[in-house]
Short mmCIF file of C-alpha atoms and ligand atoms in Angstrom, two decimals:
data_model
loop_
_atom_site.label_atom_id
_atom_site.label_comp_id
_atom_site.label_asym_id
_atom_site.label_seq_id
_atom_site.Cartn_x
_atom_site.Cartn_y
_atom_site.Cartn_z
CA UNK A 1 125.77 79.81 93.76
CA UNK A 2 127.61 81.62 90.98
CA UNK A 3 131.38 81.28 90.68
CA UNK A 4 131.71 85.01 91.43
CA UNK A 5 129.80 84.69 94.74
CA UNK A 6 131.90 81.62 95.60
CA UNK A 7 135.00 83.77 95.04
CA UNK A 8 133.56 86.42 97.39
CA UNK A 9 133.13 83.73 100.05
CA UNK A 10 136.65 82.43 99.48
CA UNK A 11 138.06 85.95 99.81
CA UNK A 12 137.92 85.36 103.56
CA UNK A 13 137.62 87.37 106.70
CA UNK A 14 141.13 88.52 107.56
CA UNK A 15 141.18 90.91 110.54
CA UNK A 16 141.20 94.61 109.70
CA UNK A 17 144.62 95.19 111.25
CA UNK A 18 146.07 92.43 109.05
CA UNK A 19 144.41 93.86 105.98
CA UNK A 20 146.04 97.24 106.64
CA UNK A 21 149.42 95.52 107.00
CA UNK A 22 149.05 93.28 103.98
CA UNK A 23 147.66 96.03 101.75
CA UNK A 24 149.79 99.16 102.19
CA UNK A 25 147.73 101.07 99.59
CA UNK A 26 144.47 100.10 101.27
CA UNK A 27 143.56 103.57 102.53
CA UNK A 28 144.00 105.15 99.09
CA UNK A 29 142.30 102.34 97.24
CA UNK A 30 139.27 102.30 99.51
CA UNK A 31 138.84 106.03 99.91
CA UNK A 32 136.87 107.95 97.32
CA UNK A 33 136.62 111.75 97.24
CA UNK A 34 133.58 112.96 95.35
CA UNK A 35 131.49 116.13 95.45
CA UNK A 36 133.09 117.44 98.63
CA UNK A 37 132.60 114.15 100.47
CA UNK A 38 135.24 111.66 101.55
CA UNK A 39 134.03 108.06 101.61
CA UNK A 40 136.46 105.90 103.58
CA UNK A 41 135.74 102.18 103.32
CA UNK A 42 139.21 101.12 104.46
CA UNK A 43 138.09 100.07 107.97
CA UNK A 44 135.82 97.40 106.48
CA UNK A 45 136.79 93.82 105.72
CA UNK A 46 136.69 94.34 101.97
CA UNK A 47 140.01 92.81 100.90
CA UNK A 48 141.69 93.21 97.51
CA UNK A 49 140.52 89.71 96.57
CA UNK A 50 137.07 90.36 97.96
CA UNK A 51 136.75 93.54 95.94
CA UNK A 52 137.88 91.78 92.76
CA UNK A 53 135.32 89.04 93.40
CA UNK A 54 132.55 91.59 93.98
CA UNK A 55 133.47 93.31 90.72
CA UNK A 56 132.80 89.98 89.01
CA UNK A 57 129.48 89.61 90.87
CA UNK A 58 128.54 93.09 89.61
CA UNK A 59 129.50 92.12 86.06
CA UNK A 60 127.52 88.90 86.37
CA UNK A 61 124.46 90.84 87.52
CA UNK A 62 124.97 93.36 84.69
CA UNK A 63 125.24 96.35 87.00
CA UNK A 64 126.41 98.53 84.10
CA UNK A 65 123.47 97.50 81.92
CA UNK A 66 120.84 97.88 84.63
CA UNK A 67 122.26 101.23 85.68
CA UNK A 68 122.08 102.46 82.07
CA UNK A 69 118.56 101.10 81.79
CA UNK A 70 117.55 103.14 84.83
CA UNK A 71 119.21 106.34 83.62
CA UNK A 72 117.72 106.05 80.13
CA UNK A 73 114.16 105.54 81.34
CA UNK A 74 113.69 101.83 80.58
CA UNK A 75 111.04 99.93 82.57
CA UNK A 76 113.22 98.86 85.51
CA UNK A 77 110.31 98.67 87.95
CA UNK A 78 108.98 95.59 86.18
CA UNK A 79 106.35 94.59 88.74
CA UNK A 80 104.59 97.91 88.23
CA UNK A 81 105.56 98.33 84.58
CA UNK A 82 107.32 101.65 85.15
CA UNK A 83 110.63 103.42 84.71
CA UNK A 84 112.38 104.84 87.79
CA UNK A 85 113.09 108.42 86.83
CA UNK A 86 114.06 110.25 90.01
CA UNK A 87 117.42 111.07 88.45
CA UNK A 88 115.65 112.85 85.59
CA UNK A 89 114.33 115.28 88.23
CA UNK A 90 117.94 116.44 88.59
CA UNK A 91 118.74 116.44 84.91
CA UNK A 92 120.16 112.92 84.58
CA UNK A 93 117.79 110.89 82.45
CA UNK A 94 116.34 110.57 78.98
CA UNK A 95 116.01 113.95 77.21
CA UNK A 96 112.20 113.63 77.16
CA UNK A 97 111.96 112.89 80.88
CA UNK A 98 114.36 115.68 81.77
CA UNK A 99 112.37 118.10 79.61
CA UNK A 100 109.11 117.00 81.25
CA UNK A 101 110.63 117.39 84.73
CA UNK A 102 111.91 120.86 83.79
CA UNK A 103 108.44 122.01 82.75
CA UNK A 104 107.00 120.82 86.07
CA UNK A 105 109.81 122.51 88.00
CA UNK A 106 109.06 125.77 86.17
CA UNK A 107 105.44 125.55 87.30
CA UNK A 108 106.61 124.97 90.83
CA UNK A 109 108.91 127.96 90.68
CA UNK A 110 106.16 130.19 89.34
CA UNK A 111 103.90 129.20 92.22
CA UNK A 112 106.69 129.90 94.72
CA UNK A 113 107.22 133.34 93.15
CA UNK A 114 103.49 134.01 93.48
CA UNK A 115 103.47 132.95 97.14
CA UNK A 116 106.47 135.15 97.82
CA UNK A 117 104.68 138.03 96.13
CA UNK A 118 101.82 137.39 98.59
CA UNK A 119 99.38 136.44 95.84
CA UNK A 120 97.77 134.16 98.45
CA UNK A 121 97.98 136.70 101.22
CA UNK A 122 100.63 136.66 103.90
CA UNK A 123 102.36 133.31 104.47
CA UNK A 124 104.55 132.77 107.49
CA UNK A 125 103.94 129.11 108.26
CA UNK A 126 104.08 126.04 106.04
CA UNK A 127 102.11 123.05 107.25
CA UNK A 128 103.31 120.14 105.13
CA UNK A 129 101.15 117.05 105.36
CA UNK A 130 102.37 113.78 103.88
CA UNK A 131 103.80 110.47 105.01
CA UNK A 132 106.67 108.15 104.07
CA UNK A 133 108.44 109.45 100.99
CA UNK A 134 106.05 112.39 100.88
CA UNK A 135 107.35 113.62 104.25
CA UNK A 136 110.74 112.17 105.18
CA UNK A 137 112.79 113.86 102.44
CA UNK A 138 111.40 117.39 102.91
CA UNK A 139 111.55 117.03 106.69
CA UNK A 140 115.18 115.87 106.63
CA UNK A 141 116.42 118.46 104.15
CA UNK A 142 114.68 121.42 105.81
CA UNK A 143 115.90 120.28 109.22
CA UNK A 144 119.44 119.87 107.92
CA UNK A 145 119.76 123.08 105.94
CA UNK A 146 117.13 125.44 107.27
CA UNK A 147 118.18 125.90 110.85
CA UNK A 148 119.47 129.43 110.47
CA UNK A 149 118.04 130.32 107.15
CA UNK A 150 114.50 128.96 106.71
CA UNK A 151 112.30 131.72 105.36
CA UNK A 152 109.12 130.22 106.82
CA UNK A 153 108.25 128.20 109.90
CA UNK A 154 107.80 124.67 108.61
CA UNK A 155 106.11 121.76 110.25
CA UNK A 156 105.87 118.34 108.66
CA UNK A 157 103.00 116.22 109.87
CA UNK A 158 102.88 112.56 108.92
CA UNK A 159 101.45 110.42 111.70
CA UNK A 160 97.72 109.79 111.85
CA UNK A 161 97.95 110.26 115.63
CA UNK A 162 96.14 113.56 116.19
CA UNK A 163 98.84 114.54 118.67
CA UNK A 164 101.21 115.07 115.74
CA UNK A 165 98.94 117.57 114.02
CA UNK A 166 98.10 119.24 117.30
CA UNK A 167 101.75 119.79 118.10
CA UNK A 168 102.47 121.12 114.62
CA UNK A 169 99.73 123.73 114.57
CA UNK A 170 100.20 124.80 118.18
CA UNK A 171 102.29 127.83 117.27
CA UNK A 172 100.77 128.52 113.85
CA UNK A 173 98.36 131.28 112.91
CA UNK A 174 95.72 129.89 110.52
CA UNK A 175 95.59 133.20 108.64
CA UNK A 176 99.23 133.02 107.63
CA UNK A 177 99.53 129.25 107.16
CA UNK A 178 99.94 127.60 103.79
CA UNK A 179 98.67 124.02 103.80
CA UNK A 180 100.74 121.71 101.61
CA UNK A 181 99.23 118.29 100.95
CA UNK A 182 101.83 115.89 99.59
CA UNK A 183 100.79 112.48 98.38
CA UNK A 184 101.89 110.65 95.27
CA UNK A 185 98.61 108.75 95.11
CA UNK A 186 96.45 111.34 96.91
CA UNK A 187 94.63 108.47 98.56
CA UNK A 188 96.81 107.72 101.59
CA UNK A 189 94.59 107.43 104.63
CA UNK A 190 96.81 109.27 107.10
CA UNK A 191 97.43 112.18 104.77
CA UNK A 192 93.81 112.60 103.78
CA UNK A 193 92.63 112.55 107.39
CA UNK A 194 95.32 114.99 108.52
CA UNK A 195 94.50 117.23 105.55
CA UNK A 196 90.80 117.28 106.39
CA UNK A 197 91.54 118.09 110.03
CA UNK A 198 93.95 120.84 109.00
CA UNK A 199 91.29 122.33 106.72
CA UNK A 200 88.84 122.24 109.64
CA UNK A 201 91.45 124.03 111.78
CA UNK A 202 91.86 126.76 109.14
CA UNK A 203 88.13 127.16 108.89
CA UNK A 204 87.56 127.21 112.65
CA UNK A 205 90.40 129.72 112.87
CA UNK A 206 88.38 132.11 110.70
CA UNK A 207 89.95 131.51 107.28
CA UNK A 208 87.10 132.19 104.89
CA UNK A 209 88.39 130.07 102.00
CA UNK A 210 90.55 127.31 103.49
CA UNK A 211 90.80 125.48 100.15
CA UNK A 212 92.36 128.64 98.76
CA UNK A 213 95.30 128.07 101.14
CA UNK A 214 96.16 124.61 99.81
CA UNK A 215 98.95 123.52 97.51
CA UNK A 216 98.88 119.85 96.44
CA UNK A 217 101.93 117.85 95.40
CA UNK A 218 100.97 114.66 93.65
CA UNK A 219 101.31 112.26 90.74
CA UNK A 220 97.52 111.99 90.72
CA UNK A 221 96.37 115.56 89.98
CA UNK A 222 92.78 114.54 89.20
CA UNK A 223 92.35 113.24 92.75
CA UNK A 224 93.71 116.48 94.20
CA UNK A 225 91.25 118.52 92.14
CA UNK A 226 88.45 116.16 93.18
CA UNK A 227 89.52 116.79 96.80
CA UNK A 228 88.90 120.49 96.24
CA UNK A 229 92.32 121.92 95.41
CA UNK A 230 92.32 124.51 92.65
CA UNK A 231 94.16 123.03 89.67
CA UNK A 232 96.47 126.06 89.45
CA UNK A 233 97.79 125.02 92.84
CA UNK A 234 98.29 121.36 92.04
CA UNK A 235 101.94 120.63 91.35
CA UNK A 236 102.16 117.27 89.61
CA UNK A 237 105.10 114.92 89.27
CA UNK A 238 105.58 111.86 87.16
CA UNK A 239 104.42 108.50 88.47
CA UNK A 240 107.80 107.14 87.36
CA UNK A 241 109.26 108.91 90.43
CA UNK A 242 108.98 106.57 93.42
CA UNK A 243 107.69 108.01 96.71
CA UNK A 244 110.94 107.49 98.62
CA UNK A 245 112.89 108.99 95.70
CA UNK A 246 110.62 111.98 95.25
CA UNK A 247 112.12 114.91 97.14
CA UNK A 248 113.65 116.15 93.87
CA UNK A 249 110.23 116.49 92.28
CA UNK A 250 107.36 118.75 93.36
CA UNK A 251 107.45 116.88 96.69
CA UNK A 252 110.44 119.16 97.31
CA UNK A 253 108.15 122.22 97.13
CA UNK A 254 108.46 123.05 100.87
CA UNK A 255 112.25 122.75 100.54
CA UNK A 256 112.29 125.25 97.70
CA UNK A 257 109.89 127.55 99.52
CA UNK A 258 111.66 127.38 102.87
CA UNK A 259 115.26 127.48 101.62
CA UNK A 260 114.81 129.39 98.38
CA UNK A 261 114.78 128.24 94.77
CA UNK A 262 118.52 128.52 94.39
CA UNK A 263 119.12 126.14 97.29
CA UNK A 264 116.69 123.61 95.82
CA UNK A 265 118.41 123.84 92.46
CA UNK A 266 121.84 123.45 94.05
CA UNK A 267 120.59 120.43 96.00
CA UNK A 268 119.55 118.83 92.70
CA UNK A 269 122.83 119.79 91.04
CA UNK A 270 124.73 118.13 93.88
CA UNK A 271 122.68 114.98 93.36
CA UNK A 272 123.32 115.15 89.61
CA UNK A 273 127.08 115.23 90.22
CA UNK A 274 126.78 112.05 92.30
CA UNK A 275 124.59 110.50 89.58
CA UNK A 276 127.35 111.14 87.04
CA UNK A 277 129.92 109.65 89.39
CA UNK A 278 127.76 106.55 89.85
CA UNK A 279 127.17 106.27 86.13
CA UNK A 280 130.71 106.80 84.86
CA UNK A 281 133.31 106.15 87.60
CA UNK A 282 135.06 102.79 87.37
CA UNK A 283 133.58 100.13 89.62
CA UNK A 284 136.60 100.01 91.96
CA UNK A 285 136.43 103.79 92.50
CA UNK A 286 132.67 104.16 92.56
CA UNK A 287 131.43 105.25 96.00
CA UNK A 288 127.83 103.91 95.83
CA UNK A 289 129.05 100.63 94.32
CA UNK A 290 131.82 100.16 96.90
CA UNK A 291 129.29 100.87 99.65
CA UNK A 292 126.99 98.22 98.18
CA UNK A 293 129.87 95.72 98.11
CA UNK A 294 130.48 96.44 101.79
CA UNK A 295 126.76 96.03 102.52
CA UNK A 296 126.66 92.69 100.69
CA UNK A 297 129.85 91.50 102.37
CA UNK A 298 128.48 92.00 105.87
CA UNK A 299 124.95 90.78 105.09
CA UNK A 300 125.88 87.81 102.95
CA UNK A 301 129.32 86.70 104.10
CA UNK A 302 129.35 87.69 107.77
CA UNK A 303 125.63 87.24 108.43
CA UNK A 304 125.11 90.74 109.87
CA UNK A 305 121.43 91.53 110.08
CA UNK A 306 121.74 95.22 110.83
CA UNK A 307 123.75 98.27 109.89
CA UNK A 308 124.06 101.28 112.19
CA UNK A 309 124.32 104.87 110.95
CA UNK A 310 125.45 107.60 113.30
CA UNK A 311 125.37 111.23 112.26
CA UNK A 312 128.06 113.19 114.05
CA UNK A 313 126.26 116.35 113.05
CA UNK A 314 123.07 117.40 114.78
CA UNK A 315 121.79 118.81 111.49
CA UNK A 316 121.74 115.26 110.08
CA UNK A 317 119.78 113.81 112.99
CA UNK A 318 116.94 112.70 110.71
CA UNK A 319 119.28 110.79 108.40
CA UNK A 320 118.72 107.35 110.02
CA UNK A 321 114.93 107.70 109.73
CA UNK A 322 115.24 108.81 106.11
CA UNK A 323 117.51 105.86 105.31
CA UNK A 324 115.20 103.40 107.00
CA UNK A 325 112.53 104.06 104.40
CA UNK A 326 114.93 104.39 101.49
CA UNK A 327 116.79 101.16 102.13
CA UNK A 328 114.27 98.96 103.90
CA UNK A 329 111.28 99.81 101.71
CA UNK A 330 113.43 99.44 98.61
CA UNK A 331 115.34 96.27 99.38
CA UNK A 332 113.41 94.63 102.20
CA UNK A 333 112.30 91.89 99.80
CA UNK A 334 112.58 88.12 99.58
CA UNK A 335 112.15 87.55 95.86
CA UNK A 336 114.06 88.47 92.76
CA UNK A 337 112.75 90.32 89.73
CA UNK A 338 111.52 87.03 88.26
CA UNK A 339 109.72 86.07 91.49
CA UNK A 340 112.19 83.39 92.51
CA UNK A 341 113.54 83.41 96.10
CA UNK A 342 116.38 85.87 96.55
CA UNK A 343 118.38 83.11 98.24
CA UNK A 344 120.48 85.34 100.49
CA UNK A 345 119.88 88.09 103.04
CA UNK A 346 118.65 91.25 101.34
CA UNK A 347 118.43 94.68 103.03
CA UNK A 348 119.88 94.94 106.50
CA UNK A 349 117.83 96.49 109.27
CA UNK A 350 119.03 100.09 109.34
CA UNK A 351 119.16 101.84 112.66
CA UNK A 352 121.20 104.56 114.28
CA UNK A 353 121.20 107.94 115.92
CA UNK A 354 123.44 110.90 116.55
CA UNK A 355 126.92 111.07 117.97
CA UNK A 356 127.91 111.68 120.64
CA UNK A 357 124.56 110.83 122.27
CA UNK A 358 124.60 107.29 120.91
CA UNK A 359 128.00 106.63 122.48
CA UNK A 360 126.36 106.83 125.88
CA UNK A 361 123.51 104.56 124.93
CA UNK A 362 124.12 101.89 122.30
CA UNK A 363 127.87 101.82 121.73
CA UNK A 364 128.40 99.35 124.57
CA UNK A 365 126.82 96.70 122.34
CA UNK A 366 128.86 97.80 119.35
CA UNK A 367 132.14 97.45 121.21
CA UNK A 368 131.49 94.38 123.33
CA UNK A 369 128.18 92.83 122.33
CA UNK A 370 127.69 89.52 120.57
CA UNK A 371 126.39 91.08 117.34
CA UNK A 372 128.73 92.21 114.63
CA UNK A 373 127.29 95.52 113.43
CA UNK A 374 128.87 97.41 110.53
CA UNK A 375 128.83 101.04 111.58
CA UNK A 376 128.64 104.12 109.40
CA UNK A 377 129.85 107.46 110.72
CA UNK A 378 128.69 110.59 108.92
CA UNK A 379 130.41 113.81 109.95
CA UNK A 380 131.09 117.30 108.63
CA UNK A 381 134.38 119.20 108.79
CA UNK A 382 132.74 122.61 109.13
CA UNK A 383 130.52 123.08 112.13
CA UNK A 384 126.95 124.27 111.83
CA UNK A 385 126.73 126.44 114.91
CA UNK A 386 128.05 129.59 116.50
CA UNK A 387 129.27 128.00 119.73
CA UNK A 388 132.98 127.74 120.44
CA UNK A 389 134.95 125.61 117.99
CA UNK A 390 135.76 123.32 120.90
CA UNK A 391 132.33 121.71 120.50
CA UNK A 392 133.07 120.74 116.95
CA UNK A 393 136.60 119.60 117.73
CA UNK A 394 135.28 117.29 120.43
CA UNK A 395 132.54 116.02 118.13
CA UNK A 396 135.00 115.04 115.41
CA UNK A 397 137.56 113.65 117.85
CA UNK A 398 134.87 111.40 119.29
CA UNK A 399 133.70 110.27 115.88
CA UNK A 400 137.21 109.31 114.76
CA UNK A 401 138.05 107.73 118.13
CA UNK A 402 135.02 105.46 117.97
CA UNK A 403 135.97 104.14 114.55
CA UNK A 404 139.55 103.57 115.71
CA UNK A 405 138.43 101.87 118.95
CA UNK A 406 135.99 99.58 117.17
CA UNK A 407 138.78 98.41 114.93
CA UNK A 408 141.69 98.29 117.38
CA UNK A 409 139.93 96.83 120.42
CA UNK A 410 141.95 96.29 123.57
CA UNK A 411 143.03 93.08 125.21
CA UNK A 412 142.73 92.63 128.96
CA UNK A 413 143.05 89.69 131.37
CA UNK A 414 139.68 90.76 132.71
CA UNK A 415 137.06 89.62 130.18
CA UNK A 416 134.72 92.39 131.33
CA UNK A 417 137.28 94.98 130.37
CA UNK A 418 138.38 93.38 127.16
CA UNK A 419 137.40 94.77 123.74
CA UNK A 420 137.59 92.27 120.87
CA UNK A 421 138.11 94.94 118.22
CA UNK A 422 138.12 94.11 114.52
CA UNK A 423 134.70 95.75 114.28
CA UNK A 424 134.11 97.51 110.98
CA UNK A 425 133.14 101.04 110.17
CA UNK A 426 132.79 103.31 107.17
CA UNK A 427 133.38 107.03 107.55
CA UNK A 428 131.60 109.56 105.37
CA UNK A 429 133.15 112.97 105.90
CA UNK A 430 131.55 116.04 104.34
CA UNK A 431 133.66 119.16 103.81
CA UNK A 432 130.62 121.22 104.73
CA UNK A 433 126.89 120.74 104.92
CA UNK A 434 125.35 122.80 102.15
CA UNK A 435 122.72 122.11 99.49
CA UNK A 436 125.29 120.73 97.03
CA UNK A 437 126.91 118.24 99.41
CA UNK A 438 123.61 117.19 100.92
CA UNK A 439 122.23 116.56 97.42
CA UNK A 440 125.28 114.45 96.63
CA UNK A 441 124.99 112.55 99.91
CA UNK A 442 121.32 111.74 99.30
CA UNK A 443 122.02 110.59 95.73
CA UNK A 444 124.89 108.47 97.05
CA UNK A 445 122.43 106.67 99.32
CA UNK A 446 119.85 106.28 96.56
CA UNK A 447 122.36 104.84 94.11
CA UNK A 448 123.91 102.60 96.75
CA UNK A 449 120.42 101.22 97.40
CA UNK A 450 119.99 100.61 93.68
CA UNK A 451 123.42 98.94 93.41
CA UNK A 452 122.50 96.63 96.31
CA UNK A 453 119.27 95.70 94.51
CA UNK A 454 121.16 94.87 91.33
CA UNK A 455 123.65 92.66 93.19
CA UNK A 456 120.71 90.84 94.76
CA UNK A 457 118.67 90.74 91.55
CA UNK A 458 115.64 92.41 93.16
CA UNK A 459 113.33 95.30 92.24
CA UNK A 460 114.01 98.23 94.61
CA UNK A 461 111.16 100.31 93.23
CA UNK A 462 107.99 98.56 94.39
CA UNK A 463 106.69 98.17 97.97
CA UNK A 464 103.93 95.59 97.99
CA UNK A 465 104.92 94.63 101.53
CA UNK A 466 103.15 97.66 102.95
CA UNK A 467 99.79 96.82 101.39
CA UNK A 468 98.43 93.93 103.47
CA UNK A 469 98.33 95.86 106.74
CA UNK A 470 96.65 98.78 104.96
CA UNK A 471 94.04 96.42 103.48
CA UNK A 472 93.25 94.95 106.88
CA UNK A 473 92.93 98.40 108.43
CA UNK A 474 90.51 99.49 105.73
CA UNK A 475 88.37 96.40 106.08
CA UNK A 476 88.12 97.04 109.83
CA UNK A 477 87.33 100.68 109.06
CA UNK A 478 84.62 99.61 106.63
CA UNK A 479 83.01 97.54 109.37
CA UNK A 480 83.81 94.31 107.59
CA UNK A 481 84.75 91.50 109.92
CA UNK A 482 87.51 89.54 108.31
CA UNK A 483 88.38 86.31 110.03
CA UNK A 484 90.85 87.76 112.50
CA UNK A 485 92.87 85.69 114.93
CA UNK A 486 91.64 85.53 118.57
CA UNK A 487 94.27 87.98 119.80
CA UNK A 488 93.31 90.66 117.27
CA UNK A 489 89.58 90.09 117.93
CA UNK A 490 90.16 90.57 121.66
CA UNK A 491 92.11 93.79 121.07
CA UNK A 492 89.33 95.13 118.87
CA UNK A 493 86.70 94.26 121.43
CA UNK A 494 88.72 95.97 124.13
CA UNK A 495 89.12 99.14 122.06
CA UNK A 496 85.80 99.35 120.27
CA UNK A 497 83.44 97.07 122.19
CA UNK A 498 81.54 94.02 120.93
CA UNK A 499 80.63 95.72 117.64
CA UNK A 500 84.32 95.92 116.64
O1 F6P B 601 102.98 102.89 102.58
C1 F6P B 601 104.12 103.10 101.84
C2 F6P B 601 104.00 104.24 100.87
O2 F6P B 601 103.33 103.83 99.73
C3 F6P B 601 105.37 104.81 100.55
O3 F6P B 601 106.01 104.13 99.56
C4 F6P B 601 105.04 106.22 100.21
O4 F6P B 601 106.17 107.02 100.29
C5 F6P B 601 104.01 106.52 101.29
O5 F6P B 601 103.28 105.33 101.42
C6 F6P B 601 103.11 107.67 101.00
O6 F6P B 601 102.37 107.48 99.85
P1 F6P B 601 101.70 108.68 99.11
O7 F6P B 601 102.76 109.63 98.70
O8 F6P B 601 100.98 108.10 97.93
O9 F6P B 601 100.73 109.33 100.07
#
């Protein structure tokens, strides 16, 4: 173990209440205000010594150098021989990559203008088909920002379960539906099957030229054209943009269409502001880096296997699902960049839900259970509804009370009624939920994920772990009979009969 990691371990586990007493400036030091968001890490066990030790770990892992390498378009995704240029999609990258992204964005805007001008006939519904990074980002952003203002009815279909498509098209009129097929590779089984079924639905619904109603978003334009999409309606993006980092690229097309171009641009500007903060703010005042230190502290020093994220804002209800892919697909790895074992716990299992619902379901375990779970509260000062302000006051009161209760605990002679306390939480408080702050919040999570990867020495930009299951499914599909275990063989026989 490096001397810096040994110093992190030595920095200890003083209780939160003691840390607040011993470090009177703790709140100020561990609170960062950036882009209309307050990041409060003070109710975590990151001590002054611990922070100093983590700064040395970051130096030892060359965080500054690797961050610069990413922003300048170097090959940071070494296993796939690619750069990771999602930041260039919001103007923060090498001049060539930013220029290339700008050209592609202009094409996207022109297509949106044409759709708005009814060049493709009337459009009222957007049926967006994609999965993983080709669905989660657009779904989350449109759900968060489009509640009052979406200009089209949008449905995002990802699951191969036909029930998902059926539910999505239930209220849609085929004659006014635009079919958006989003797939970086344009080969993903679920997306291709859903797309074919959606085309059949258009056709059965009387649309004479269903292929004329398709827009494709992809890094593999040839495949989209081969599929039958007219090349003028293929919006490409660079293969240096990873799927789970792609909502800023043409994958964000339904966002721009549903919320308007200005909102999409403001979303990207908000992300760019967070990129600049991540790139230039000093380590001790850098929100994504501090968050990564907290993540490493709980995973590597306290042995926490999970992290819970609770959105105290109904509009952010899809945040936990979005973060599950971002963090677990990026950093759910066991080897370093050079293939050697990572040697310590990598990504935590991310889970969560919305407050206050979660308080009446899972918070029992958080307060009194045997697991130590670092909790993240995400809330917004301005409400997003037209109900009485009392709703929002209660929502925020509950959010703050939970963080305070987790930390303070409460002693009792009755062990059943005793709360151990000293349970950590981070609070992320948005002034308001608008495209700029949401963009900044998303970039914060992306860069925090990257910072975690650097501290661990792993590549956050590949995802080979998802391939084996896909391979097995396609060999079953192809009628090949790989040497399955007895349990799997029995399941196949039960579902498909002797033939398999
Ligand atoms: O299976 C994982 C994955 O490759 C994700 O990384 C990606 O976001 C998703 O599948 C969808 O892939 P595509 O955009 O190529 O259809």
